Amino acid sequence: MPFGYHGAYLRIDVATGEARRVPIPADVLERFLGGVGLGTWICLREGGAECDPLAPPAPLVFALSPLVGTPLTTSAKFAVVARSPLTGFLSDAISSSHWAIAAKRAGYDAYVLVGRAPSLARVVVDDGDVRLVRAEGVRGQPASACEIEGHRTAAIGPAGENLVRYATISNDRRHAGRGGLGAVMGAKNVKAFSVRGTGRVEVFDPKGVVAAARELSEKSFGPATAKYRELGTIANVLAFNRLDTLPTRNFRDGSFEGAASISAEALHAMEKLGRESCAACTIGCEHIFRAPGGEAVRLEYESLFALGSLLGIDDRGAVLESARLCDHYGIDTISAGGTLAFAMEAGMTGLRFGDAAAVHAALHRIGRREGDGDLLAEGSRRAAERLEKPELAMHVKGLEVPGYDPRRLKAMALGFAVGTRGADHNRSGAYELDFSAEAFDVAKVVAIEDRTAAMDSLILCKFLRGVFRDFETEGSALLRLVTGMEVDLAAAGARVCSLRKLFNERAGWARKDDTLPDRFLRGALSAPMLADMIASYYRARCWNNDGRLPPETAERLGLTDLLPSR
């Protein structure tokens, strides 16, 4: 077994309380590393691609990585993986901080929840020992109310309990946010997952790890991360507005006349409460503001655009209150904003662009599934189908589009269209090419995706990407110091990307699912142009013309054992 791993995952049936240690072969760890790679492999092994996401047998995977528990900066992360109740395809969300460290020290590389508890429950793991306890006392409470002394807790808010299809799983005020994983947990009648661990995992070269950690930490204080420390990701607002790529009023426009009022500069002029870091992180990108009611709110660019310009709202206090409500209920801010923007353009009663009070009231209804909130809790795609206005829903595969206007970002448009999670900047990262001086090149889009998949499997924060001169070489060196394994990270990233495609194929994916909303295909980016880009992407990945994974590519990537019987 490689260093840095326990060599097993813990499978917990919450219907019975039975917990079973499941060995993970060493070759699986070498192929898929950890995080989203290992989590997707486990989810496939447990039958997740074929299950209704909200049915008791559906697996909910919490996957760690070999770097967790080391002093390497930003390594305290974990991936949550399941079939999404919002899209029907793979969802792999990443969260961070102390839960990851506690879970790793508890003795496993991953945890899998299956079944449905007979009553609202908390799963408690103490150094590998498992018990289920009643959680009725925190029913209807936010995730932050679920902490218990001596443990680290990941929990759902009321939205997860009510199976809102874009509910989050939250820990330490951070969220595994996209794809509705909180609804999967809620369908299991599990309110909270609390872990405590005192064990250790040995690394291959302890002195080498310490030296590498010191060097990486020093680099993380450099100019590549300065933006995140000084203003945070919300610094994007004015820059994107100037470039006409700031999504506004349900993507009808790419610039917002009220952008200055909700900019990073304007927010930092308010009463700022401070700056925070994840556990084992030297960057400190989290900027904390005071909402109108006095509560602390962590605000990122994606929340700011989705609850601000996308809804035509330029009142920064109102945006902070919307973000607070999403945190309280445990709701993905991007999908919440995208769904409400659809509702506004569709003319749903009481909702119109710029009306912040109506947004706050609607967020309460969504979190509780009351009135029209029951429909809006289904996400924009299902709501649009019900109202027979599908052209107004800005989504890919059911996942609402994040804060990058694809009409002006060619690489990002391709990344959105082919994304296995749906419209997704975090799993693609292709905007790096759009914002560089390099010419558009499909092969470069593929390389960026592979690099991103490798980072998400190690798991390291993407804010470090500018710190590395050659991530594949330097990341492989870090992995070797921890595990002793010699791994080609470029190949590993490509393997994970095709593994995700394989999952989606088994979940019912078809070529028609790789597309963009018609609204984005009426100007400089046309439908034939997008089709040509997608065809080139499939060729670059060595997939079939219909976008499926052929046996010869599966063999080359080491995925043959995961192909379905044909």
PDB file of N, CA, C and O in Angstrom, residues 39 51 63 67 111 114 116 138 157 198 211 313 330 347 353-354 358 417 435 460 469 476 482 492 506 520 539:
ATOM      1  N   GLY A  39     -13.247   9.458  -5.562  1.00  0.00           N
ATOM      2  CA  GLY A  39     -14.666   9.517  -5.228  1.00  0.00           C
ATOM      3  C   GLY A  39     -15.540   9.026  -6.358  1.00  0.00           C
ATOM      4  O   GLY A  39     -16.545   8.333  -6.137  1.00  0.00           O
ATOM      5  N   CYS A  51     -28.457   4.592 -10.019  1.00  0.00           N
ATOM      6  CA  CYS A  51     -29.463   4.810  -8.970  1.00  0.00           C
ATOM      7  C   CYS A  51     -30.167   6.151  -9.135  1.00  0.00           C
ATOM      8  O   CYS A  51     -29.551   7.146  -9.532  1.00  0.00           O
ATOM      9  N   ALA A  63     -14.702  11.804  -0.172  1.00  0.00           N
ATOM     10  CA  ALA A  63     -13.390  11.266  -0.528  1.00  0.00           C
ATOM     11  C   ALA A  63     -12.281  12.236  -0.148  1.00  0.00           C
ATOM     12  O   ALA A  63     -12.353  13.438  -0.431  1.00  0.00           O
ATOM     13  N   LEU A  67      -2.693  13.831   0.334  1.00  0.00           N
ATOM     14  CA  LEU A  67      -2.046  15.028   0.873  1.00  0.00           C
ATOM     15  C   LEU A  67      -2.716  15.542   2.149  1.00  0.00           C
ATOM     16  O   LEU A  67      -2.123  16.339   2.873  1.00  0.00           O
ATOM     17  N   TYR A 111     -15.478   7.856   2.822  1.00  0.00           N
ATOM     18  CA  TYR A 111     -16.647   7.387   3.555  1.00  0.00           C
ATOM     19  C   TYR A 111     -17.830   7.375   2.587  1.00  0.00           C
ATOM     20  O   TYR A 111     -17.983   8.290   1.773  1.00  0.00           O
ATOM     21  N   VAL A 114     -25.041   5.066   2.526  1.00  0.00           N
ATOM     22  CA  VAL A 114     -26.127   4.484   1.747  1.00  0.00           C
ATOM     23  C   VAL A 114     -27.318   4.276   2.673  1.00  0.00           C
ATOM     24  O   VAL A 114     -27.195   4.333   3.900  1.00  0.00           O
ATOM     25  N   ARG A 116     -31.440   4.844   4.091  1.00  0.00           N
ATOM     26  CA  ARG A 116     -32.205   5.964   4.643  1.00  0.00           C
ATOM     27  C   ARG A 116     -32.456   5.683   6.114  1.00  0.00           C
ATOM     28  O   ARG A 116     -33.025   4.629   6.478  1.00  0.00           O
ATOM     29  N   VAL A 138     -32.080  19.389  16.009  1.00  0.00           N
ATOM     30  CA  VAL A 138     -31.578  20.405  15.083  1.00  0.00           C
ATOM     31  C   VAL A 138     -32.363  20.411  13.769  1.00  0.00           C
ATOM     32  O   VAL A 138     -31.933  21.020  12.790  1.00  0.00           O
ATOM     33  N   GLY A 157     -28.628  22.179   5.780  1.00  0.00           N
ATOM     34  CA  GLY A 157     -29.587  23.105   6.342  1.00  0.00           C
ATOM     35  C   GLY A 157     -31.009  22.663   6.021  1.00  0.00           C
ATOM     36  O   GLY A 157     -31.231  21.557   5.525  1.00  0.00           O
ATOM     37  N   THR A 198      -7.777  10.507  15.727  1.00  0.00           N
ATOM     38  CA  THR A 198      -6.519  10.769  16.435  1.00  0.00           C
ATOM     39  C   THR A 198      -5.344  10.053  15.783  1.00  0.00           C
ATOM     40  O   THR A 198      -4.221  10.140  16.271  1.00  0.00           O
ATOM     41  N   ALA A 211      10.149  20.222   3.863  1.00  0.00           N
ATOM     42  CA  ALA A 211      10.895  21.194   3.053  1.00  0.00           C
ATOM     43  C   ALA A 211      10.038  21.694   1.892  1.00  0.00           C
ATOM     44  O   ALA A 211      10.005  22.898   1.598  1.00  0.00           O
ATOM     45  N   ILE A 313     -29.730  43.545  -9.260  1.00  0.00           N
ATOM     46  CA  ILE A 313     -29.716  44.161  -7.929  1.00  0.00           C
ATOM     47  C   ILE A 313     -28.361  44.817  -7.681  1.00  0.00           C
ATOM     48  O   ILE A 313     -27.315  44.160  -7.775  1.00  0.00           O
ATOM     49  N   GLY A 330     -28.838  26.554   3.368  1.00  0.00           N
ATOM     50  CA  GLY A 330     -27.980  25.585   2.707  1.00  0.00           C
ATOM     51  C   GLY A 330     -28.346  25.450   1.247  1.00  0.00           C
ATOM     52  O   GLY A 330     -28.717  24.379   0.768  1.00  0.00           O
ATOM     53  N   GLY A 347     -41.728  36.018 -15.801  1.00  0.00           N
ATOM     54  CA  GLY A 347     -42.889  36.751 -15.315  1.00  0.00           C
ATOM     55  C   GLY A 347     -43.640  36.081 -14.193  1.00  0.00           C
ATOM     56  O   GLY A 347     -44.847  36.317 -14.027  1.00  0.00           O
ATOM     57  N   PHE A 353     -36.838  41.888 -11.937  1.00  0.00           N
ATOM     58  CA  PHE A 353     -35.436  42.276 -11.808  1.00  0.00           C
ATOM     59  C   PHE A 353     -35.297  43.541 -10.960  1.00  0.00           C
ATOM     60  O   PHE A 353     -36.058  44.495 -11.099  1.00  0.00           O
ATOM     61  N   GLY A 354     -34.324  43.497 -10.040  1.00  0.00           N
ATOM     62  CA  GLY A 354     -34.035  44.648  -9.196  1.00  0.00           C
ATOM     63  C   GLY A 354     -34.773  44.681  -7.879  1.00  0.00           C
ATOM     64  O   GLY A 354     -34.479  45.537  -7.037  1.00  0.00           O
ATOM     65  N   ALA A 358     -38.230  41.005  -2.859  1.00  0.00           N
ATOM     66  CA  ALA A 358     -38.877  39.837  -3.440  1.00  0.00           C
ATOM     67  C   ALA A 358     -37.918  38.648  -3.489  1.00  0.00           C
ATOM     68  O   ALA A 358     -38.328  37.492  -3.296  1.00  0.00           O
ATOM     69  N   ALA A 417     -20.119  23.587 -22.347  1.00  0.00           N
ATOM     70  CA  ALA A 417     -20.933  22.675 -23.154  1.00  0.00           C
ATOM     71  C   ALA A 417     -20.587  21.212 -22.894  1.00  0.00           C
ATOM     72  O   ALA A 417     -21.483  20.359 -22.818  1.00  0.00           O
ATOM     73  N   PHE A 435      -8.575  34.454 -20.894  1.00  0.00           N
ATOM     74  CA  PHE A 435      -7.998  35.647 -20.277  1.00  0.00           C
ATOM     75  C   PHE A 435      -6.488  35.750 -20.468  1.00  0.00           C
ATOM     76  O   PHE A 435      -5.837  36.601 -19.868  1.00  0.00           O
ATOM     77  N   LEU A 460      -5.515  19.996  -4.255  1.00  0.00           N
ATOM     78  CA  LEU A 460      -4.903  21.274  -3.936  1.00  0.00           C
ATOM     79  C   LEU A 460      -5.806  22.394  -4.441  1.00  0.00           C
ATOM     80  O   LEU A 460      -6.513  22.237  -5.433  1.00  0.00           O
ATOM     81  N   ARG A 469       5.219  26.620 -11.838  1.00  0.00           N
ATOM     82  CA  ARG A 469       5.693  26.862 -13.207  1.00  0.00           C
ATOM     83  C   ARG A 469       5.311  25.704 -14.114  1.00  0.00           C
ATOM     84  O   ARG A 469       5.007  25.888 -15.289  1.00  0.00           O
ATOM     85  N   SER A 476       3.703  16.139  -9.315  1.00  0.00           N
ATOM     86  CA  SER A 476       4.152  14.743  -9.232  1.00  0.00           C
ATOM     87  C   SER A 476       5.238  14.581  -8.166  1.00  0.00           C
ATOM     88  O   SER A 476       5.273  13.579  -7.444  1.00  0.00           O
ATOM     89  N   VAL A 482       5.021  12.322  -0.610  1.00  0.00           N
ATOM     90  CA  VAL A 482       4.010  11.855   0.341  1.00  0.00           C
ATOM     91  C   VAL A 482       3.787  10.355   0.224  1.00  0.00           C
ATOM     92  O   VAL A 482       3.688   9.646   1.224  1.00  0.00           O
ATOM     93  N   ALA A 492      -2.965  11.077 -15.370  1.00  0.00           N
ATOM     94  CA  ALA A 492      -3.966  10.864 -14.328  1.00  0.00           C
ATOM     95  C   ALA A 492      -5.153  11.798 -14.514  1.00  0.00           C
ATOM     96  O   ALA A 492      -6.311  11.398 -14.354  1.00  0.00           O
ATOM     97  N   ARG A 506     -23.107   5.932 -18.269  1.00  0.00           N
ATOM     98  CA  ARG A 506     -23.900   4.931 -17.547  1.00  0.00           C
ATOM     99  C   ARG A 506     -25.126   5.544 -16.884  1.00  0.00           C
ATOM    100  O   ARG A 506     -26.089   4.859 -16.577  1.00  0.00           O
ATOM    101  N   PHE A 520     -27.062  31.909 -26.128  1.00  0.00           N
ATOM    102  CA  PHE A 520     -25.629  32.121 -26.296  1.00  0.00           C
ATOM    103  C   PHE A 520     -25.146  31.867 -27.729  1.00  0.00           C
ATOM    104  O   PHE A 520     -23.965  32.044 -28.017  1.00  0.00           O
ATOM    105  N   ARG A 539     -12.353  14.580 -30.588  1.00  0.00           N
ATOM    106  CA  ARG A 539     -11.170  14.007 -31.246  1.00  0.00           C
ATOM    107  C   ARG A 539      -9.938  14.157 -30.366  1.00  0.00           C
ATOM    108  O   ARG A 539      -9.119  13.231 -30.252  1.00  0.00           O
TER     109      ARG A 539
END
